[in-house]
Coordinates of C-alpha atoms and ligand atoms in Angstrom, one line a residue:
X190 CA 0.0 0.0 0.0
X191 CA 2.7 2.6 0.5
X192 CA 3.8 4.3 -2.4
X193 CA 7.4 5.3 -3.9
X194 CA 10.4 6.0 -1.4
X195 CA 9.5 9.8 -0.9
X196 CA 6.5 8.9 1.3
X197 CA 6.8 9.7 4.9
X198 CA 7.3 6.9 7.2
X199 CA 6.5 7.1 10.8
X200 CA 9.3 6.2 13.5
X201 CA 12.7 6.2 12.2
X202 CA 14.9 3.3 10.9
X203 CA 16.5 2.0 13.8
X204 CA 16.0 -0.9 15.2
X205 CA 13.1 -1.2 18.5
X206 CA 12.1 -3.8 20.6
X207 CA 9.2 -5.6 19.6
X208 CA 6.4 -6.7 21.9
X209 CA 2.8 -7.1 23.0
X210 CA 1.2 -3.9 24.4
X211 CA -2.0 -3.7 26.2
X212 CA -4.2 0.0 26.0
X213 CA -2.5 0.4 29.6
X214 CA 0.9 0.1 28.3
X215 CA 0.6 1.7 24.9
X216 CA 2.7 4.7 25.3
X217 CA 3.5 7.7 23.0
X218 CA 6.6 7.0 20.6
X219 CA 4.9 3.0 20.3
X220 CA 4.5 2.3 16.7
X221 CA 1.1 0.1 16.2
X222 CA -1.1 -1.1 13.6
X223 CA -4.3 1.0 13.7
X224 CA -6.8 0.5 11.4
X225 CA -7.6 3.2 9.3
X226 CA -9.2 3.6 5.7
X227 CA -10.3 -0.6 6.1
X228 CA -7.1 -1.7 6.4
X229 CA -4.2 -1.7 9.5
X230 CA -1.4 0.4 8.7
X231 CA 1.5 1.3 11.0
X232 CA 0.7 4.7 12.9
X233 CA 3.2 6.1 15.4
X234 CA 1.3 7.2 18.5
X235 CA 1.9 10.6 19.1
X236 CA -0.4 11.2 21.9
X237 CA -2.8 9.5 24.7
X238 CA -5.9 11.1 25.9
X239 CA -8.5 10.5 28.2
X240 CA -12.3 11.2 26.9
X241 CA -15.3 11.1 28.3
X242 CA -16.1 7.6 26.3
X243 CA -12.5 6.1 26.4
X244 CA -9.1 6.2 26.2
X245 CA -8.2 7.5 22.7
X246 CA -4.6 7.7 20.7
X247 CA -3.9 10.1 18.4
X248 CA -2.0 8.7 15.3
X249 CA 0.5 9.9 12.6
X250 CA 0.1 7.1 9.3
X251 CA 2.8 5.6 7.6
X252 CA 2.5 7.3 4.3
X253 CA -0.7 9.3 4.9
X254 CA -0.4 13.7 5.2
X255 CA -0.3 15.0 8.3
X256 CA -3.7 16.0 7.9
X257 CA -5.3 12.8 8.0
X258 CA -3.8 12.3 11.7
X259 CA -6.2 11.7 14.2
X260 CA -7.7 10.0 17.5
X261 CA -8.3 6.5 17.7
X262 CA -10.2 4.6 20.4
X263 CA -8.4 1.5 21.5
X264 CA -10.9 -1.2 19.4
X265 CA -9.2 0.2 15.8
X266 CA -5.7 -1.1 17.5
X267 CA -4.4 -4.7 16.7
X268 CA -3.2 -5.4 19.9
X269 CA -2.7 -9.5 18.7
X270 CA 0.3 -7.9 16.6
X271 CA 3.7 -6.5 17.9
X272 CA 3.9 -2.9 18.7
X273 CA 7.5 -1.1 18.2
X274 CA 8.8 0.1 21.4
X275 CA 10.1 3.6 21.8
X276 CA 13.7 3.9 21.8
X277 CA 14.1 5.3 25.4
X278 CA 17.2 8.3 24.0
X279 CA 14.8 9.1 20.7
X280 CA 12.0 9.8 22.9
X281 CA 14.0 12.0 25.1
X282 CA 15.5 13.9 22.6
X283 CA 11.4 14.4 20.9
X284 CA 10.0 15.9 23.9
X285 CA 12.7 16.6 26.8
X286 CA 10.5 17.9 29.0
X287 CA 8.3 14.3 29.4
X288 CA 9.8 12.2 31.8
X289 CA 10.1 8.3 30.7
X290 CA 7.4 6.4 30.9
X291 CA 4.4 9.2 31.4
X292 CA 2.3 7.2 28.7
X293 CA -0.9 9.5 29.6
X294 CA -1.0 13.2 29.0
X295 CA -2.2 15.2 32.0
X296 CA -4.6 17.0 30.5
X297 CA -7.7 16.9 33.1
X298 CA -11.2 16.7 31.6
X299 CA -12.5 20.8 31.5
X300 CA -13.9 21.8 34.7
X301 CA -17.7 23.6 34.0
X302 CA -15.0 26.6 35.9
X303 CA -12.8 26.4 33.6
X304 CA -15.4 26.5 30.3
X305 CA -17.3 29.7 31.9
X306 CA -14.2 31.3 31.7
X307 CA -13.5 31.0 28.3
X308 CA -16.7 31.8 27.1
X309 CA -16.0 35.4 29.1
X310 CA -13.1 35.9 27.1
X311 CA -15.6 35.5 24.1
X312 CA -14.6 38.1 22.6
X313 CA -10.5 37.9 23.3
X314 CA -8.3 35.2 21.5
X315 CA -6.0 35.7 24.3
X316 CA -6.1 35.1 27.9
X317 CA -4.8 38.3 30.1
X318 CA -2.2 36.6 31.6
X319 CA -0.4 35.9 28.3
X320 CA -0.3 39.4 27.3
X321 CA 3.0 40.3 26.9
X322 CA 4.5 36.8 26.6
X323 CA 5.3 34.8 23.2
X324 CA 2.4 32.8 22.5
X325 CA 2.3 29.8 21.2
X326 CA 2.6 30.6 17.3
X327 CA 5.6 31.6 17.8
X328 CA 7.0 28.2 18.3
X329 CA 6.4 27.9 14.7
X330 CA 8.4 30.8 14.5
X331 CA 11.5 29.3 11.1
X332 CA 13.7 31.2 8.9
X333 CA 12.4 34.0 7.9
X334 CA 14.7 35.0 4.5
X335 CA 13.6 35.5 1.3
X336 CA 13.9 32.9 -1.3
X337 CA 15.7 33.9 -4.0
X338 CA 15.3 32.5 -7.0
X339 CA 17.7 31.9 -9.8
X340 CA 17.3 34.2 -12.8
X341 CA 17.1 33.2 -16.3
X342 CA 17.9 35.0 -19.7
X343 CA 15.0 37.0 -20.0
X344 CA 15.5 38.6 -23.7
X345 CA 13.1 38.9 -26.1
X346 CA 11.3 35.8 -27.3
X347 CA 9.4 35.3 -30.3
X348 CA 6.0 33.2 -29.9
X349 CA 5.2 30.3 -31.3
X350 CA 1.6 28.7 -31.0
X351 CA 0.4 24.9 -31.1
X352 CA 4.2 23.4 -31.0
X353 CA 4.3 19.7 -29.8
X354 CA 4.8 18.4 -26.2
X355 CA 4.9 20.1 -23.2
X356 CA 2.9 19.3 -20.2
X357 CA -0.4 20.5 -18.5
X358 CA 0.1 20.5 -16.6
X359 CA -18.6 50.4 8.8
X360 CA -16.2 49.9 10.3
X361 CA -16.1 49.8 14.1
X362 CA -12.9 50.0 16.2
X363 CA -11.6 47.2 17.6
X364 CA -8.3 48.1 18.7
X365 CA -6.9 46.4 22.2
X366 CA -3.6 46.1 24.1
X367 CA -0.1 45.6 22.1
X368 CA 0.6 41.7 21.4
X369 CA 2.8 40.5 19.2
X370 CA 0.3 37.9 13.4
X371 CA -0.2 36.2 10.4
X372 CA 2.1 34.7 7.6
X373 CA 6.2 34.0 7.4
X374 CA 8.6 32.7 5.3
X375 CA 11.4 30.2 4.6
X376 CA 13.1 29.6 2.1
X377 CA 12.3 28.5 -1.0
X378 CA 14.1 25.8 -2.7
X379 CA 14.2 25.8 -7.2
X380 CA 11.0 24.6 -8.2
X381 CA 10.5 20.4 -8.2
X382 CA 10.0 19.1 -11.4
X383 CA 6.0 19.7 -12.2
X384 CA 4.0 16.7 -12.7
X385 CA 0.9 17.2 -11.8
X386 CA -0.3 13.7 -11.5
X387 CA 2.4 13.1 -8.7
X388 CA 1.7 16.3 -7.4
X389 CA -1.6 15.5 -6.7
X390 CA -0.9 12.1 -5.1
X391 CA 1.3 14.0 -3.2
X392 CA -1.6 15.7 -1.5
X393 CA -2.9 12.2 -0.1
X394 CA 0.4 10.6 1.2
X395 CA 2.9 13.7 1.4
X396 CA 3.5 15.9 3.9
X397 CA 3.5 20.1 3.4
X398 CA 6.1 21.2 0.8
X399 CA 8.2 22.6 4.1
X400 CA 7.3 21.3 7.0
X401 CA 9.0 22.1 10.2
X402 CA 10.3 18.9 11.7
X403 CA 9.3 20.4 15.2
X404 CA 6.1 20.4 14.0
X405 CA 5.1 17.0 13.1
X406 CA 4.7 16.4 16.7
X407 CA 1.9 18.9 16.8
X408 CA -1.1 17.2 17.4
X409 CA -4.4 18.2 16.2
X410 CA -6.3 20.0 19.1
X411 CA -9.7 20.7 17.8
X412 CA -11.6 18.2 16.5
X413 CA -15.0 19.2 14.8
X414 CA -16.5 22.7 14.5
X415 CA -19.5 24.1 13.8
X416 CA -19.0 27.4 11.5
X417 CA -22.6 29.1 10.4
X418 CA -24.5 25.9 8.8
X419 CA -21.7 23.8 8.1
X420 CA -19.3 20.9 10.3
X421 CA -15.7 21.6 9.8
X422 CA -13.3 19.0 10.5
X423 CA -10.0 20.2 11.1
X424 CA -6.5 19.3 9.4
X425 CA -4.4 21.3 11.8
X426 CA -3.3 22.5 14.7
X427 CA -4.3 25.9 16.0
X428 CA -3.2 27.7 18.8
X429 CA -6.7 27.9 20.8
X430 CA -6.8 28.0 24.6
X431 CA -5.6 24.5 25.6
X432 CA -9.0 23.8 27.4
X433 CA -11.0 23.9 24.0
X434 CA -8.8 20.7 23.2
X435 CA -10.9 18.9 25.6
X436 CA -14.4 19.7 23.8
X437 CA -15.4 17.2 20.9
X438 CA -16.8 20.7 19.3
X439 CA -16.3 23.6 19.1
X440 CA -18.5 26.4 18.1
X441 CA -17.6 29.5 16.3
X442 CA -19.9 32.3 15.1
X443 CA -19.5 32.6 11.5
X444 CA -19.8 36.4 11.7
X445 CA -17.6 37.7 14.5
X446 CA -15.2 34.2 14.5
X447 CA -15.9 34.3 18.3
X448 CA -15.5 31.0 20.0
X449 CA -17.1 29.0 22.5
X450 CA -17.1 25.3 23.6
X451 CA -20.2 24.8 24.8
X452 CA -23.5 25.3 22.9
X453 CA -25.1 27.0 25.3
X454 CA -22.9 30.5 25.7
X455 CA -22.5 29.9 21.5
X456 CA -26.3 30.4 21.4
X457 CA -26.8 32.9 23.8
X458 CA -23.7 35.2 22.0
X459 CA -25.7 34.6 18.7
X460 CA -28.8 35.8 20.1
X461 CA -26.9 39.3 21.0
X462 CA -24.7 39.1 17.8
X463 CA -25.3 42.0 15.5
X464 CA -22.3 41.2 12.5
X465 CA -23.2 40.3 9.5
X466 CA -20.4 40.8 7.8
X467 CA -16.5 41.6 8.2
X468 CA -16.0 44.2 10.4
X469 CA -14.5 46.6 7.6
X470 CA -14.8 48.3 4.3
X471 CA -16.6 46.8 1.1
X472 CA -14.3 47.0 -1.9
X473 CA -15.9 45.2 -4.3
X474 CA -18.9 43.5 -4.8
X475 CA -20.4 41.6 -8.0
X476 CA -23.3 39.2 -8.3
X477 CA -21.3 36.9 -6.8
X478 CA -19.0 38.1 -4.3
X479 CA -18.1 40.6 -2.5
X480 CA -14.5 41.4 -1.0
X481 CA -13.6 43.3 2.3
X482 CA -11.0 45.1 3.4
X483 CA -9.9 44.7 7.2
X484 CA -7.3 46.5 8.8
X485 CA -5.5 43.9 11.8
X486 CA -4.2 47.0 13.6
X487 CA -8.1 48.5 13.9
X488 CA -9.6 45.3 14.2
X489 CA -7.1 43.1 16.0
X490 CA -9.5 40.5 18.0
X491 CA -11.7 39.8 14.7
X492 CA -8.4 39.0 12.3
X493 CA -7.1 37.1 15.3
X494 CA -9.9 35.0 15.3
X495 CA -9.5 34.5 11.5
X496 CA -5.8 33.7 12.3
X497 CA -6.9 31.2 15.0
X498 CA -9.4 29.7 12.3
X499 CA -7.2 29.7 9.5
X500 CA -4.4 28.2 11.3
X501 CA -6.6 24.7 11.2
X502 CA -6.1 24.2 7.4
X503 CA -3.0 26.0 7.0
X504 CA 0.3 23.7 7.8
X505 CA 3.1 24.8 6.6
X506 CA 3.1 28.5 7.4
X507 CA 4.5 30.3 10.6
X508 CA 1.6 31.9 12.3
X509 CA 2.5 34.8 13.9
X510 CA 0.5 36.5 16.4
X511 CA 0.6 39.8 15.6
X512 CA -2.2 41.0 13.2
X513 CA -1.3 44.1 13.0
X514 CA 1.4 45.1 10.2
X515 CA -1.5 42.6 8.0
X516 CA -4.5 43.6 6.1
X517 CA -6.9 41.3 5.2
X518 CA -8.7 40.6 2.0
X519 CA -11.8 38.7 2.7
X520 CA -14.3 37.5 0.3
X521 CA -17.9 37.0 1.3
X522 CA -20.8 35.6 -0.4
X523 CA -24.4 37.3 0.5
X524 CA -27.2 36.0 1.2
X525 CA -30.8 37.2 3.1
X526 CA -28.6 36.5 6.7
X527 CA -25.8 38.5 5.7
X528 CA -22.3 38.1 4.2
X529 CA -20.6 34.5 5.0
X530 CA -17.2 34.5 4.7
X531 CA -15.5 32.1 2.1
X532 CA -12.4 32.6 1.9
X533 CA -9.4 35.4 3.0
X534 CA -5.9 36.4 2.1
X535 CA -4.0 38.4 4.3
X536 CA -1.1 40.6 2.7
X537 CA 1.3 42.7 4.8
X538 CA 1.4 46.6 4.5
X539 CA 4.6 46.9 3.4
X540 CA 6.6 43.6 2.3
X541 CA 10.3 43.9 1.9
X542 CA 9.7 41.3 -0.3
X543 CA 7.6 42.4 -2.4
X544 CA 4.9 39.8 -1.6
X545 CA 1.7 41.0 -2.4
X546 CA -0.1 37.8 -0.1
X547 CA 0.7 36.5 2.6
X548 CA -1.8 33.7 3.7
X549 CA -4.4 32.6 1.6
X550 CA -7.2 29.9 2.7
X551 CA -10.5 28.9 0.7
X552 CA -12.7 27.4 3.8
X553 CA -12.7 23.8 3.5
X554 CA -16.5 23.7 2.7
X555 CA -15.4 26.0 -0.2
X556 CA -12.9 24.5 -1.6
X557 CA -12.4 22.8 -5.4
X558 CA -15.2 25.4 -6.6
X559 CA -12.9 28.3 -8.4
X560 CA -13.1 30.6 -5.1
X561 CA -9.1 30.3 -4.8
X562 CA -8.5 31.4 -8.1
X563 CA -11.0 34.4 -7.1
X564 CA -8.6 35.1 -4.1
X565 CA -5.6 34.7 -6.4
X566 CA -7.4 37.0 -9.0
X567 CA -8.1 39.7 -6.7
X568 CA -4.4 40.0 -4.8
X569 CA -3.0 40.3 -8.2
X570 CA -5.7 43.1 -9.5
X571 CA -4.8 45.3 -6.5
X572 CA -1.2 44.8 -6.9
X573 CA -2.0 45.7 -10.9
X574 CA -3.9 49.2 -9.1
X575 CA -0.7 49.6 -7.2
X576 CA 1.3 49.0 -10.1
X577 CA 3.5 46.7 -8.0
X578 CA 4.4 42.8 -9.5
X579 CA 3.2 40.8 -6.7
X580 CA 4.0 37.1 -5.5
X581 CA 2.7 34.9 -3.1
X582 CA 4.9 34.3 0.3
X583 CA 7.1 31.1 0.5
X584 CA 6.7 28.5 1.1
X585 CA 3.3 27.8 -0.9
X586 CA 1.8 24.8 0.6
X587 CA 0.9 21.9 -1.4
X588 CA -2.6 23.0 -2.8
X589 CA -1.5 26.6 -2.5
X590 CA 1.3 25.5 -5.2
X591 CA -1.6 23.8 -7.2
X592 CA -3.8 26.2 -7.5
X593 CA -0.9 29.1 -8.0
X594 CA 0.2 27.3 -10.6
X595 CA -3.4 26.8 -12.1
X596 CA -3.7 30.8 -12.7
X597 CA -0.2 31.8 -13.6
X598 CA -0.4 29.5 -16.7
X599 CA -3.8 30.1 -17.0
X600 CA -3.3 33.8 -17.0
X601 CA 0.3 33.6 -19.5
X602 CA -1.7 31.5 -21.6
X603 CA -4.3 33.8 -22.3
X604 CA -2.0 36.5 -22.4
X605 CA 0.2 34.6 -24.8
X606 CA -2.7 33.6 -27.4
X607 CA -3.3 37.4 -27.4
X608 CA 0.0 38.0 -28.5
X609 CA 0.0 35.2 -31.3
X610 CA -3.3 36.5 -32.6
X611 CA -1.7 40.2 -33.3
X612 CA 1.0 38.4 -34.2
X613 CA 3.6 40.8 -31.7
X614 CA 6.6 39.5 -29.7
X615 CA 6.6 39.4 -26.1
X616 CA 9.1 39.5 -23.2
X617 CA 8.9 38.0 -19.9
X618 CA 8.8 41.5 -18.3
X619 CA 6.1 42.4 -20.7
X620 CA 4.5 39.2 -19.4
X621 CA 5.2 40.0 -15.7
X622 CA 4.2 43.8 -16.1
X623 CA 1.2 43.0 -17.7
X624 CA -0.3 40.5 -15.2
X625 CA 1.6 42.2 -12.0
X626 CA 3.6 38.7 -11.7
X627 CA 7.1 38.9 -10.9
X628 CA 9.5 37.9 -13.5
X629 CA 10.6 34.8 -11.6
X630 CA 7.1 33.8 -11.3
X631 CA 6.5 33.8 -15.0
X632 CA 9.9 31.9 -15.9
X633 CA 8.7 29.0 -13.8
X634 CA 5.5 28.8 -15.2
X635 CA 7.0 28.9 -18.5
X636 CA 10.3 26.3 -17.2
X637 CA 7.2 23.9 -15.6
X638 CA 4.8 24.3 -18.6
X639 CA 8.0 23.7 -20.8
X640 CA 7.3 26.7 -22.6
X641 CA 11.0 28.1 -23.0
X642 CA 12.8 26.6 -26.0
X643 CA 16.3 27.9 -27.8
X644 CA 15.9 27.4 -31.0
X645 CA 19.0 28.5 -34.1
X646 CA 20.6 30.8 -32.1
X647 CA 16.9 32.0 -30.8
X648 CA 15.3 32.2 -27.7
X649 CA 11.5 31.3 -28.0
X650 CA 8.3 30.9 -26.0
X651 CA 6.0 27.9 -27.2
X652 CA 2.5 27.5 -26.7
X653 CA 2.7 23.5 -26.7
X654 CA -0.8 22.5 -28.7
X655 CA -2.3 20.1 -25.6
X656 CA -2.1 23.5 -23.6
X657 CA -4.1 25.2 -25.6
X658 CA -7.0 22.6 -25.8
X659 CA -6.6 22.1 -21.9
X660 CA -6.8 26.2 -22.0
X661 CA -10.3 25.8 -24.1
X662 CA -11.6 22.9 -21.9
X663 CA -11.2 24.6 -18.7
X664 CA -12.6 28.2 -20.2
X665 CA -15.7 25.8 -21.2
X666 CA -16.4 25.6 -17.5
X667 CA -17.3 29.5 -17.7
X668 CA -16.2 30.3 -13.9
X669 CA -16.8 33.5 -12.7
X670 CA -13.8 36.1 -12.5
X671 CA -13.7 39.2 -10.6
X672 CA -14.4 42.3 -12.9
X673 CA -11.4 45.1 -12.1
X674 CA -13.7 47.5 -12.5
X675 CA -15.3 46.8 -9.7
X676 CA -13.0 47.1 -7.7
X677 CA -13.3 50.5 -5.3
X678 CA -10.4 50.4 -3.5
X679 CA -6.9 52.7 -3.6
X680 CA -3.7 51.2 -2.3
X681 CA -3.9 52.5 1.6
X682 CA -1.4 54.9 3.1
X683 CA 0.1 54.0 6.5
X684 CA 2.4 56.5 8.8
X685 CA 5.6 54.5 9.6
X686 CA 5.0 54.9 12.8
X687 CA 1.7 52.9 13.5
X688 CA 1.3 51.2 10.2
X689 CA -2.2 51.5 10.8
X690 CA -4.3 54.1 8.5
X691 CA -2.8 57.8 7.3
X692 CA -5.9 59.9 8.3
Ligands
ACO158 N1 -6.2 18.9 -6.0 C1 -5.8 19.2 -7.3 N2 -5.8 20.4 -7.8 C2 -6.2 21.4 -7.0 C3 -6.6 21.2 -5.7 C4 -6.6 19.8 -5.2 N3 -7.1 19.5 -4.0 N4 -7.0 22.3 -5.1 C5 -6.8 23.3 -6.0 N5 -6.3 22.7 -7.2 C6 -5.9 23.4 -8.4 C7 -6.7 23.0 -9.6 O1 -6.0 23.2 -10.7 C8 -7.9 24.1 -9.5 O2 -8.4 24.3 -10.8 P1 -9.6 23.3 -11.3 O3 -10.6 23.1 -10.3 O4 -10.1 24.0 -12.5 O5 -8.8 22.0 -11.6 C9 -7.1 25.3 -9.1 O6 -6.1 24.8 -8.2 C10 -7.9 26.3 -8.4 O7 -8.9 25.7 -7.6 P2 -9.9 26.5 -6.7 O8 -11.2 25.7 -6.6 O9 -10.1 27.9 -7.3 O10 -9.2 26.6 -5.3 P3 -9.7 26.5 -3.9 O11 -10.9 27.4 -3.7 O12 -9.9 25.1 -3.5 O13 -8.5 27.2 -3.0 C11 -6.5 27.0 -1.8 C12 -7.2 26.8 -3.2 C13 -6.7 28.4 -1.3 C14 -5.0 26.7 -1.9 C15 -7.2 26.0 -0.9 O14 -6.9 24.7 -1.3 C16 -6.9 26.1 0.6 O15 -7.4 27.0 1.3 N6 -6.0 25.2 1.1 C17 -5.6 25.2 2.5 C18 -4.7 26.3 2.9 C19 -3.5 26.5 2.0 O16 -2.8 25.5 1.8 N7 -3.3 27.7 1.5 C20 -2.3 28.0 0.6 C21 -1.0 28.3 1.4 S1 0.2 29.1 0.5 C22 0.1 30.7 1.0 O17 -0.6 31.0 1.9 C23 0.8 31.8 0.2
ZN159 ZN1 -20.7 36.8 16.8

């Protein structure tokens, strides 16, 4: 069942004593067969909790993506088989502060105390005694550098369409205390080799694209929320106050992202809940979305509550906790209850690197629809008002890489059959100019949709002819696209001092 030798294995290759466990003696670090998907595959146990039906394991698949970890009750584990004992030094050296043998987290079931407390601090992602003190995104805290990318000759290059081969490939304040946001970087390594097939079994058995080590021991807290009318199931960890970890739901109001972990206080907040839509400016609205613009700085607890939300699909990124050098894009669909939110990106007010988004998440019930390519869109038609070339932080994540690399050949294809049909030469910074991509950006496309070809002495951009009917296919699907000139909205101006708004 496992696939090629780039699938992630759980444990490590050393050798571990074997032997028979029992659920009392089934500790973290064990490697056992747990049934998942009808069949028992190996699963490292990463953690041991006590619920209110059973004790349950939480459990990292040989060859399955971090997301698909998740809590086990003891009847989907073969205890008639062997289970790989820890190694007592590798187990140390994973979590130093657990002494040997502590096979049962402490956690203690939520007292009804403890759960009235939270649901005072409805309206605060942070509890007062962390003010001030790194919170726990900040362990996710990597390199922060820029990845550079290696430049190519980017002369003038003649077009040529159909050649052969290639691959397809009112706005309240919200403004608390200081804290400490949303989106970071690492480095990016030279783009893989695109196949989309294998990238997209990737998705099932791979983890992120970058994935912090350190992180893989991070164990899914939140289970199942409820969000408006629909049940999300979390991929992710997110850094929500450890006692919501003890809940089997959480419940969030889909308007002011508010959280509570009983039903009760959720009900009673929605009954005094007037949002119905992100708490900022309207910047663009068609029959079917519309897009608001939220400032962290002015409305820190609402895009910290987006952050907290976010942070359960999105992997591979360092959260930060700080909101407030970030605006947020966020695109709502209306309805007769109000705007729901569908997706976001955030993007920071002035990036160094010239990135023009930082985070971008379609919510899972969303997702597969066209609403990222709508995100995508959008960040690149305000970077076009700015007259900036834009590019999306690194690393991308997995589907983030997928669908960025959906529009940018999307978009150079188009742009590209433009130019044939007049019959004019192009350049790569014409290209990049004319879509607000960055030059790099385009020469990947072009490098993964093996577009680039010296020919006589010549360099020249194909348009291979399977493109072009892939092109026509997917235009046949007639998804919607935002209309620029819709868009009301002029790059902001921030004093250095605040980075918040220039009145
Ligand atoms: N499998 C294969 N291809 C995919 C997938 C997938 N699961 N998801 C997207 N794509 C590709 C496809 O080519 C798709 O076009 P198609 O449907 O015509 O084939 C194209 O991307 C666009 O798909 P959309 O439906 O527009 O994208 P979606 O609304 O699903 O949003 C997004 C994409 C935002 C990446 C979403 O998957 C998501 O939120 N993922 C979790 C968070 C994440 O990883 N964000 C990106 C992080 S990188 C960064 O933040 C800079
Ligand atoms: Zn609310």
């Amino acid at each position: 069942m496992s696939g090629g030798s780039k699938q992630p294995e759980v444990g490590s290759n050393e050798q571990r004593q074997k032997g028979k466990a029992t659920p009392d003696t089934l500790m973290i670090g064990c490697i056992a067969m747990v049934q998942k998907d009808g069949a028992y595959r190996r699963a490292e146990i990463l953690s041991i909790r006590e619920t209110k039906s059973g004790r349950q394991f939480y459990c990292n698949f040989d060859n399955f993506n971090k997301r698909l970890d998740e809590w086990v009750p003891v009847s989907r584990i073969d205890f008639e088989q062997d289970v790989e004992w820890p190694n007592p030094d590798k187990d140390k050296l994973k979590d130093p502060k657990k002494k040997a043998g502590s096979s049962v987290s402490k956690k203690s079931q939520p007292s009804k105390k403890s759960q009235k407390k939270v649901g005072k601090r409805e309206q605060s992602v942070v509890s007062e005694g962390q003010a001030g003190t790194p919170h726990p995104w900040t362990e996710f805290v990597e390199g922060q550098k820029k990845g550079k990318v290696d430049g190519d000759e980017k002369g003038v290059a003649s077009l040529e369409v159909g050649a052969k081969g290639g691959q397809a490939g009112p706005d309240e304040m919200d403004v608390d205390e200081d804290e400490t946001p949303a989106g970071a970087a690492k480095k990016e390594k030279a783009p893989p080799a695109f196949n989309r097939e294998q990238e997209i079994e990737k998705l099932r058995t791979s983890g992120s694209m970058t994935q912090n080590p350190a992180e893989i021991a991070r164990i899914r807290n939140i289970s199942k929320v409820e969000f408006g009318q629909y049940t999300l199931f979390p991929w992710y960890f997110s850094p929500y106050p450890e006692v919501f970890s003890q809940e089997d739901c959480i419940y969030i109001c889909e308007f002011c992202l508010s959280y509570y972990g009983d039903f009760k206080s959720f009900r009673r907040h929605r009954m005094k809940c007037t949002l119905q839509h992100p708490p900022g400016n309207e910047i663009y609205r068609d029959d079917y979305v519309s897009f608001f613009e939220i400032d962290g700085k002015r409305q820190r607890t609402w895009c910290r509550n987006l952050c907290l939300l976010s942070k359960m699909f999105l992997d591979h990124k360092t959260l930060y906790y700080d909101v407030d050098p970030f605006l947020f894009y966020v695109m709502t669909r209306r309805d007769e209850k109000g705007c729901h939110i569908v997706g976001y990106f955030s993007k920071e007010k002035e990036s160094a690197d010239g990135y023009n988004v930082a985070c971008i998440l379609t919510l899972p019930q969303y997702q597969r629809k066209g609403y990222g390519r709508l995100l995508i869109q959008f960040s690149y038609e305000l970077s076009k008002i700015e007259g900036k070339m834009g590019s999306p932080e690194k690393p991308l994540s997995d589907l983030g890489l997928l669908s960025y690399r959906q529009y940018w050949s999307e978009q150079i294809i188009d742009l590209l059959l433009g130019y044939a049909e007049r019959d004019e030469k192009c350049t790569i910074e014409g290209i990049a100019t004319t879509l607000a991509m960055t030059t790099q950006d385009v020469e990947h496309t072009l490098q993964a949709l093996k577009m680039q070809v010296y020919h006589k002495g010549e360099h020249k951009i194909v348009i291979p002819e399977k493109l072009i009917e892939q092109r026509e296919k997917s235009r046949a699907k007639q998804r919607h696209v935002i209309d620029p000139s819709k868009i009301q909205w002029k790059p902001p101006v921030f004093t250095a001092a605040s980075r918040t708004w220039g009145w």
